Amino acid sequence: MSGVTDINVELVVALVSAVLSLGAGIFSARANRKAREFEHELERRRKAEDEVATALRILRQYRDPLLDAAHTLQSRIYNIVRNGYLANWLRCGDPEQERYARDYTVYALAEYLTWVEIVRRELRFLDVGDEAHNRQLMALLMQAQLTIQASEGLSGPFRIFRGHQRAIAEVMMVPTGASEGPRSECMGYATFCERLDEDPDFRVWFDRLRREVDELVERGRDDRLVRLQNDLVDLIDHLDPKALRIPAQFRHRLPLPPSVSPGVPTQAAPRA
């Protein structure tokens, strides 16, 4: 009997050992699987955070120059309409100051159109997972485009059809050679003036706009520019909602005349 009992004890011990070993194996497998899943989740989160950080960095590469261009143009318009900038400087008797008053006004408009076109061409870099934000951005850019090209509902010069807006942007672009971020940027004001002086094919895109700057002195007010200034402040509010780049005191809106309501102009010009 003692021998049988010893065998039974050995079997029990063996079975217990086997069960414990199996349990340990199962526990170890589960622990390893959990550890792999945890590591995979950490890697996924790190990758997602890296992608968001990269996208946000690229977004700033577009946002900042577009924001600066929008501010430069709206500020120029505000000074023309509210402060009589052109009346004071366009006929001041100093040829250098007169040229600056005329040509920098045209340059400010061309620079804005250039960055709008760059953003549109490179929009895929702007996707940071906030589709509503991007849709609003495109709606604001479209609003300003319609204001500039409207053939009815807005009076005054500086009407530029959509194709002409994009052509101006095209001749103003210069390659950056960058592999990430904007592959083009807007030429500087000095280069712009040099091209106006030396390149008739370049100058022809701006001759009418330069003449219309002089017309503004006689008109004193331009409904299209007033509407555009408001559109640009809307865009600035969207790009810099916390007023970190453009302080709130530099976002004053020109009062819209009764004939010019906020929003899309009465009728936009055909997309010629």
mmCIF file of C-alpha atoms in Angstrom:
data_model
loop_
_atom_site.group_PDB
_atom_site.id
_atom_site.type_symbol
_atom_site.label_atom_id
_atom_site.label_comp_id
_atom_site.label_asym_id
_atom_site.label_seq_id
_atom_site.Cartn_x
_atom_site.Cartn_y
_atom_site.Cartn_z
ATOM 1 C CA MET A 1 0.000 0.000 0.000
ATOM 2 C CA SER A 2 2.849 2.299 0.807
ATOM 3 C CA GLY A 3 4.157 1.964 -2.734
ATOM 4 C CA VAL A 4 0.762 2.778 -4.211
ATOM 5 C CA THR A 5 0.437 5.776 -1.964
ATOM 6 C CA ASP A 6 3.851 7.023 -3.006
ATOM 7 C CA ILE A 7 2.855 6.700 -6.663
ATOM 8 C CA ASN A 8 -0.383 8.592 -6.055
ATOM 9 C CA VAL A 9 1.494 11.341 -4.269
ATOM 10 C CA GLU A 10 3.947 11.578 -7.141
ATOM 11 C CA LEU A 11 1.067 11.750 -9.618
ATOM 12 C CA VAL A 12 -0.620 14.475 -7.637
ATOM 13 C CA VAL A 13 2.624 16.404 -7.393
ATOM 14 C CA ALA A 14 3.218 15.948 -11.087
ATOM 15 C CA LEU A 15 -0.319 17.052 -11.912
ATOM 16 C CA VAL A 16 -0.065 20.044 -9.609
ATOM 17 C CA SER A 17 3.272 20.930 -11.125
ATOM 18 C CA ALA A 18 1.858 20.565 -14.602
ATOM 19 C CA VAL A 19 -1.150 22.724 -13.707
ATOM 20 C CA LEU A 20 1.055 25.334 -12.094
ATOM 21 C CA SER A 21 3.424 25.271 -15.047
ATOM 22 C CA LEU A 22 0.522 25.599 -17.466
ATOM 23 C CA GLY A 23 -0.950 28.404 -15.405
ATOM 24 C CA ALA A 24 2.379 30.147 -15.263
ATOM 25 C CA GLY A 25 2.729 29.735 -19.014
ATOM 26 C CA ILE A 26 -0.728 31.128 -19.628
ATOM 27 C CA PHE A 27 -0.093 34.001 -17.212
ATOM 28 C CA SER A 28 3.265 34.685 -18.813
ATOM 29 C CA ALA A 29 1.755 34.608 -22.296
ATOM 30 C CA ARG A 30 -1.011 36.966 -21.239
ATOM 31 C CA ALA A 31 1.495 39.256 -19.531
ATOM 32 C CA ASN A 32 3.698 39.260 -22.610
ATOM 33 C CA ARG A 33 0.699 39.949 -24.835
ATOM 34 C CA LYS A 34 -0.413 42.803 -22.557
ATOM 35 C CA ALA A 35 3.121 44.180 -22.557
ATOM 36 C CA ARG A 36 3.270 44.017 -26.373
ATOM 37 C CA GLU A 37 -0.148 45.672 -26.638
ATOM 38 C CA PHE A 38 0.945 48.382 -24.217
ATOM 39 C CA GLU A 39 4.165 48.977 -26.140
ATOM 40 C CA HIS A 40 2.214 49.038 -29.402
ATOM 41 C CA GLU A 41 -0.224 51.575 -27.945
ATOM 42 C CA LEU A 42 2.643 53.731 -26.692
ATOM 43 C CA GLU A 43 4.295 53.584 -30.107
ATOM 44 C CA ARG A 44 0.994 54.449 -31.803
ATOM 45 C CA ARG A 45 0.512 57.426 -29.510
ATOM 46 C CA ARG A 46 4.089 58.591 -30.001
ATOM 47 C CA LYS A 47 3.670 58.335 -33.758
ATOM 48 C CA ALA A 48 0.347 60.193 -33.647
ATOM 49 C CA GLU A 49 1.862 62.912 -31.470
ATOM 50 C CA ASP A 50 4.830 63.215 -33.829
ATOM 51 C CA GLU A 51 2.506 63.477 -36.827
ATOM 52 C CA VAL A 52 0.399 66.152 -35.121
ATOM 53 C CA ALA A 53 3.515 68.065 -34.067
ATOM 54 C CA THR A 54 4.865 67.903 -37.620
ATOM 55 C CA ALA A 55 1.536 68.955 -39.099
ATOM 56 C CA LEU A 56 1.206 71.856 -36.670
ATOM 57 C CA ARG A 57 4.738 72.989 -37.457
ATOM 58 C CA ILE A 58 4.018 72.887 -41.174
ATOM 59 C CA LEU A 59 0.698 74.635 -40.595
ATOM 60 C CA ARG A 60 2.537 77.493 -38.894
ATOM 61 C CA GLN A 61 4.827 77.740 -41.899
ATOM 62 C CA TYR A 62 1.764 78.599 -43.976
ATOM 63 C CA ARG A 63 -0.309 80.380 -41.366
ATOM 64 C CA ASP A 64 2.278 82.945 -40.343
ATOM 65 C CA PRO A 65 3.068 84.431 -43.786
ATOM 66 C CA LEU A 66 -0.631 84.334 -44.754
ATOM 67 C CA LEU A 67 -1.486 86.061 -41.481
ATOM 68 C CA ASP A 68 1.219 88.685 -42.023
ATOM 69 C CA ALA A 69 0.082 89.324 -45.592
ATOM 70 C CA ALA A 70 -3.562 89.650 -44.549
ATOM 71 C CA HIS A 71 -2.607 92.075 -41.783
ATOM 72 C CA THR A 72 -0.385 94.151 -44.070
ATOM 73 C CA LEU A 73 -3.168 94.522 -46.625
ATOM 74 C CA GLN A 74 -5.980 95.243 -44.164
ATOM 75 C CA SER A 75 -3.775 97.788 -42.377
ATOM 76 C CA ARG A 76 -2.937 99.468 -45.686
ATOM 77 C CA ILE A 77 -6.610 99.673 -46.618
ATOM 78 C CA TYR A 78 -7.505 101.044 -43.183
ATOM 79 C CA ASN A 79 -4.881 103.804 -43.502
ATOM 80 C CA ILE A 80 -6.072 104.674 -47.004
ATOM 81 C CA VAL A 81 -9.739 104.922 -46.080
ATOM 82 C CA ARG A 82 -9.631 106.186 -42.498
ATOM 83 C CA ASN A 83 -6.400 108.181 -42.358
ATOM 84 C CA GLY A 84 -6.143 109.540 -45.915
ATOM 85 C CA TYR A 85 -2.773 107.885 -46.489
ATOM 86 C CA LEU A 86 -2.776 108.178 -50.273
ATOM 87 C CA ALA A 87 -4.049 111.757 -50.249
ATOM 88 C CA ASN A 88 -1.135 112.691 -47.976
ATOM 89 C CA TRP A 89 1.657 110.813 -49.702
ATOM 90 C CA LEU A 90 0.775 110.074 -53.312
ATOM 91 C CA ARG A 91 1.153 113.730 -54.293
ATOM 92 C CA CYS A 92 3.575 114.932 -51.665
ATOM 93 C CA GLY A 93 6.197 116.117 -54.188
ATOM 94 C CA ASP A 94 8.788 113.484 -53.224
ATOM 95 C CA PRO A 95 9.068 110.974 -56.096
ATOM 96 C CA GLU A 96 10.450 108.253 -53.833
ATOM 97 C CA GLN A 97 7.644 108.597 -51.291
ATOM 98 C CA GLU A 98 5.035 108.833 -54.043
ATOM 99 C CA ARG A 99 6.286 105.642 -55.645
ATOM 100 C CA TYR A 100 6.275 103.865 -52.313
ATOM 101 C CA ALA A 101 2.692 104.969 -51.622
ATOM 102 C CA ARG A 102 1.564 103.622 -54.992
ATOM 103 C CA ASP A 103 3.652 100.511 -55.462
ATOM 104 C CA TYR A 104 3.621 99.191 -51.916
ATOM 105 C CA THR A 105 -0.168 99.401 -51.957
ATOM 106 C CA VAL A 106 -0.169 97.208 -55.071
ATOM 107 C CA TYR A 107 2.490 94.957 -53.578
ATOM 108 C CA ALA A 108 0.453 94.409 -50.391
ATOM 109 C CA LEU A 109 -2.483 93.180 -52.481
ATOM 110 C CA ALA A 110 -0.244 90.996 -54.676
ATOM 111 C CA GLU A 111 1.531 89.501 -51.648
ATOM 112 C CA TYR A 112 -1.787 88.503 -50.093
ATOM 113 C CA LEU A 113 -2.993 86.917 -53.347
ATOM 114 C CA THR A 114 0.290 85.023 -53.601
ATOM 115 C CA TRP A 115 0.039 83.444 -50.168
ATOM 116 C CA VAL A 116 -3.592 82.551 -50.745
ATOM 117 C CA GLU A 117 -2.579 80.705 -53.899
ATOM 118 C CA ILE A 118 0.305 78.958 -52.133
ATOM 119 C CA VAL A 119 -2.040 77.774 -49.371
ATOM 120 C CA ARG A 120 -4.533 76.485 -51.915
ATOM 121 C CA ARG A 121 -1.873 74.589 -53.838
ATOM 122 C CA GLU A 122 -0.382 73.036 -50.722
ATOM 123 C CA LEU A 123 -3.587 72.506 -48.756
ATOM 124 C CA ARG A 124 -2.758 68.851 -48.078
ATOM 125 C CA PHE A 125 -0.121 70.010 -45.591
ATOM 126 C CA LEU A 126 -2.761 71.882 -43.612
ATOM 127 C CA ASP A 127 -4.733 68.799 -42.547
ATOM 128 C CA VAL A 128 -4.149 68.477 -38.804
ATOM 129 C CA GLY A 129 -7.305 66.526 -38.139
ATOM 130 C CA ASP A 130 -9.579 69.554 -37.737
ATOM 131 C CA GLU A 131 -11.664 69.501 -40.886
ATOM 132 C CA ALA A 132 -14.128 72.113 -39.596
ATOM 133 C CA HIS A 133 -11.262 74.550 -39.012
ATOM 134 C CA ASN A 134 -9.890 73.956 -42.510
ATOM 135 C CA ARG A 135 -13.325 74.344 -44.102
ATOM 136 C CA GLN A 136 -13.772 77.654 -42.332
ATOM 137 C CA LEU A 137 -10.357 78.788 -43.535
ATOM 138 C CA MET A 138 -11.246 78.002 -47.141
ATOM 139 C CA ALA A 139 -14.611 79.745 -46.755
ATOM 140 C CA LEU A 140 -12.877 82.902 -45.518
ATOM 141 C CA LEU A 141 -10.377 82.799 -48.384
ATOM 142 C CA MET A 142 -13.257 82.347 -50.822
ATOM 143 C CA GLN A 143 -15.117 85.293 -49.298
ATOM 144 C CA ALA A 144 -12.177 87.634 -49.873
ATOM 145 C CA GLN A 145 -11.766 86.277 -53.406
ATOM 146 C CA LEU A 146 -15.409 87.006 -54.178
ATOM 147 C CA THR A 147 -15.095 90.511 -52.765
ATOM 148 C CA ILE A 148 -12.129 91.222 -55.018
ATOM 149 C CA GLN A 149 -13.770 89.809 -58.142
ATOM 150 C CA ALA A 150 -17.378 90.987 -57.613
ATOM 151 C CA SER A 151 -18.757 92.759 -60.696
ATOM 152 C CA GLU A 152 -22.006 93.874 -59.066
ATOM 153 C CA GLY A 153 -22.896 94.913 -55.544
ATOM 154 C CA LEU A 154 -19.546 96.583 -54.862
ATOM 155 C CA SER A 155 -18.283 99.800 -56.393
ATOM 156 C CA GLY A 156 -14.787 101.011 -56.935
ATOM 157 C CA PRO A 157 -11.569 99.877 -58.614
ATOM 158 C CA PHE A 158 -9.384 96.888 -57.772
ATOM 159 C CA ARG A 159 -11.780 94.396 -59.284
ATOM 160 C CA ILE A 160 -9.655 91.412 -60.205
ATOM 161 C CA PHE A 161 -11.223 88.298 -61.671
ATOM 162 C CA ARG A 162 -10.282 84.928 -60.222
ATOM 163 C CA GLY A 163 -7.985 83.919 -63.076
ATOM 164 C CA HIS A 164 -6.198 87.250 -62.885
ATOM 165 C CA GLN A 165 -5.794 86.866 -59.114
ATOM 166 C CA ARG A 166 -4.091 83.517 -59.625
ATOM 167 C CA ALA A 167 -1.944 84.863 -62.468
ATOM 168 C CA ILE A 168 -0.689 87.695 -60.260
ATOM 169 C CA ALA A 169 0.174 85.105 -57.612
ATOM 170 C CA GLU A 170 1.980 82.985 -60.191
ATOM 171 C CA VAL A 171 4.275 85.789 -61.354
ATOM 172 C CA MET A 172 4.956 86.792 -57.725
ATOM 173 C CA MET A 173 6.021 83.321 -56.566
ATOM 174 C CA VAL A 174 9.645 82.319 -56.121
ATOM 175 C CA PRO A 175 10.766 78.754 -55.273
ATOM 176 C CA THR A 176 12.128 78.081 -51.797
ATOM 177 C CA GLY A 177 13.884 74.799 -52.571
ATOM 178 C CA ALA A 178 12.360 73.392 -49.381
ATOM 179 C CA SER A 179 11.387 69.732 -49.146
ATOM 180 C CA GLU A 180 8.958 70.413 -46.309
ATOM 181 C CA GLY A 181 6.548 73.298 -45.955
ATOM 182 C CA PRO A 182 5.913 75.910 -48.665
ATOM 183 C CA ARG A 183 7.785 75.123 -51.848
ATOM 184 C CA SER A 184 7.176 78.695 -53.005
ATOM 185 C CA GLU A 185 7.041 82.069 -51.306
ATOM 186 C CA CYS A 186 6.282 85.636 -52.335
ATOM 187 C CA MET A 187 9.065 87.816 -53.702
ATOM 188 C CA GLY A 188 10.105 90.747 -51.541
ATOM 189 C CA TYR A 189 9.197 94.365 -52.178
ATOM 190 C CA ALA A 190 12.676 95.304 -53.454
ATOM 191 C CA THR A 191 12.558 92.540 -56.058
ATOM 192 C CA PHE A 192 9.009 93.576 -56.959
ATOM 193 C CA CYS A 193 10.131 97.158 -57.668
ATOM 194 C CA GLU A 194 13.113 95.942 -59.669
ATOM 195 C CA ARG A 195 10.891 93.720 -61.813
ATOM 196 C CA LEU A 196 8.478 96.593 -62.400
ATOM 197 C CA ASP A 197 11.378 98.707 -63.690
ATOM 198 C CA GLU A 198 13.108 96.095 -65.813
ATOM 199 C CA ASP A 199 10.545 93.534 -66.988
ATOM 200 C CA PRO A 200 7.657 94.755 -69.178
ATOM 201 C CA ASP A 201 6.083 91.281 -69.202
ATOM 202 C CA PHE A 202 5.955 91.380 -65.415
ATOM 203 C CA ARG A 203 4.848 95.006 -65.189
ATOM 204 C CA VAL A 204 1.838 94.497 -67.442
ATOM 205 C CA TRP A 205 0.079 92.500 -64.695
ATOM 206 C CA PHE A 206 0.167 95.542 -62.407
ATOM 207 C CA ASP A 207 -0.218 98.570 -64.689
ATOM 208 C CA ARG A 208 -3.980 98.864 -64.180
ATOM 209 C CA LEU A 209 -3.731 98.422 -60.421
ATOM 210 C CA ARG A 210 -1.073 101.121 -60.197
ATOM 211 C CA ARG A 211 -3.324 103.512 -62.108
ATOM 212 C CA GLU A 212 -6.249 102.660 -59.858
ATOM 213 C CA VAL A 213 -4.239 103.625 -56.782
ATOM 214 C CA ASP A 214 -4.235 107.170 -58.178
ATOM 215 C CA GLU A 215 -7.999 106.951 -58.726
ATOM 216 C CA LEU A 216 -8.483 106.271 -55.034
ATOM 217 C CA VAL A 217 -7.191 109.744 -54.208
ATOM 218 C CA GLU A 218 -10.052 111.256 -56.225
ATOM 219 C CA ARG A 219 -12.691 108.865 -54.918
ATOM 220 C CA GLY A 220 -11.766 109.138 -51.257
ATOM 221 C CA ARG A 221 -13.593 105.894 -50.484
ATOM 222 C CA ASP A 222 -13.920 102.499 -52.077
ATOM 223 C CA ASP A 223 -16.682 100.068 -51.098
ATOM 224 C CA ARG A 224 -14.741 97.089 -52.387
ATOM 225 C CA LEU A 225 -11.730 97.908 -50.235
ATOM 226 C CA VAL A 226 -13.918 98.505 -47.177
ATOM 227 C CA ARG A 227 -15.578 95.111 -47.645
ATOM 228 C CA LEU A 228 -12.177 93.476 -48.249
ATOM 229 C CA GLN A 229 -10.732 95.024 -45.090
ATOM 230 C CA ASN A 230 -13.550 93.458 -43.079
ATOM 231 C CA ASP A 231 -13.006 90.111 -44.812
ATOM 232 C CA LEU A 232 -9.314 90.225 -43.913
ATOM 233 C CA VAL A 233 -10.038 90.972 -40.260
ATOM 234 C CA ASP A 234 -12.324 87.901 -40.267
ATOM 235 C CA LEU A 235 -9.429 85.861 -41.653
ATOM 236 C CA ILE A 236 -6.998 87.272 -39.080
ATOM 237 C CA ASP A 237 -9.439 86.438 -36.269
ATOM 238 C CA HIS A 238 -9.560 82.862 -37.578
ATOM 239 C CA LEU A 239 -5.791 82.446 -37.982
ATOM 240 C CA ASP A 240 -4.904 84.164 -34.706
ATOM 241 C CA PRO A 241 -7.955 83.793 -32.433
ATOM 242 C CA LYS A 242 -6.004 84.528 -29.239
ATOM 243 C CA ALA A 243 -4.401 87.679 -30.720
ATOM 244 C CA LEU A 244 -0.907 86.324 -30.081
ATOM 245 C CA ARG A 245 0.559 87.592 -33.369
ATOM 246 C CA ILE A 246 -1.720 90.508 -34.233
ATOM 247 C CA PRO A 247 -2.937 92.386 -31.128
ATOM 248 C CA ALA A 248 -6.636 93.196 -30.961
ATOM 249 C CA GLN A 249 -6.031 96.955 -31.162
ATOM 250 C CA PHE A 250 -4.677 96.498 -34.687
ATOM 251 C CA ARG A 251 -7.842 94.790 -35.933
ATOM 252 C CA HIS A 252 -10.212 97.740 -36.112
ATOM 253 C CA ARG A 253 -12.868 97.319 -38.781
ATOM 254 C CA LEU A 254 -13.876 100.003 -41.215
ATOM 255 C CA PRO A 255 -17.630 100.681 -40.958
ATOM 256 C CA LEU A 256 -19.515 99.125 -43.836
ATOM 257 C CA PRO A 257 -21.786 101.489 -45.774
ATOM 258 C CA PRO A 258 -25.494 100.556 -45.828
ATOM 259 C CA SER A 259 -25.180 99.355 -49.411
ATOM 260 C CA VAL A 260 -22.496 96.823 -48.464
ATOM 261 C CA SER A 261 -23.702 94.061 -46.165
ATOM 262 C CA PRO A 262 -21.438 91.512 -44.452
ATOM 263 C CA GLY A 263 -20.959 88.196 -46.170
ATOM 264 C CA VAL A 264 -20.806 87.211 -49.803
ATOM 265 C CA PRO A 265 -21.235 90.139 -52.211
ATOM 266 C CA THR A 266 -24.522 90.467 -54.076
ATOM 267 C CA GLN A 267 -23.138 88.904 -57.224
ATOM 268 C CA ALA A 268 -19.705 87.544 -57.906
ATOM 269 C CA ALA A 269 -18.021 87.847 -61.238
ATOM 270 C CA PRO A 270 -17.922 84.691 -63.383
ATOM 271 C CA ARG A 271 -14.873 82.526 -62.875
ATOM 272 C CA ALA A 272 -13.270 83.675 -66.069
#
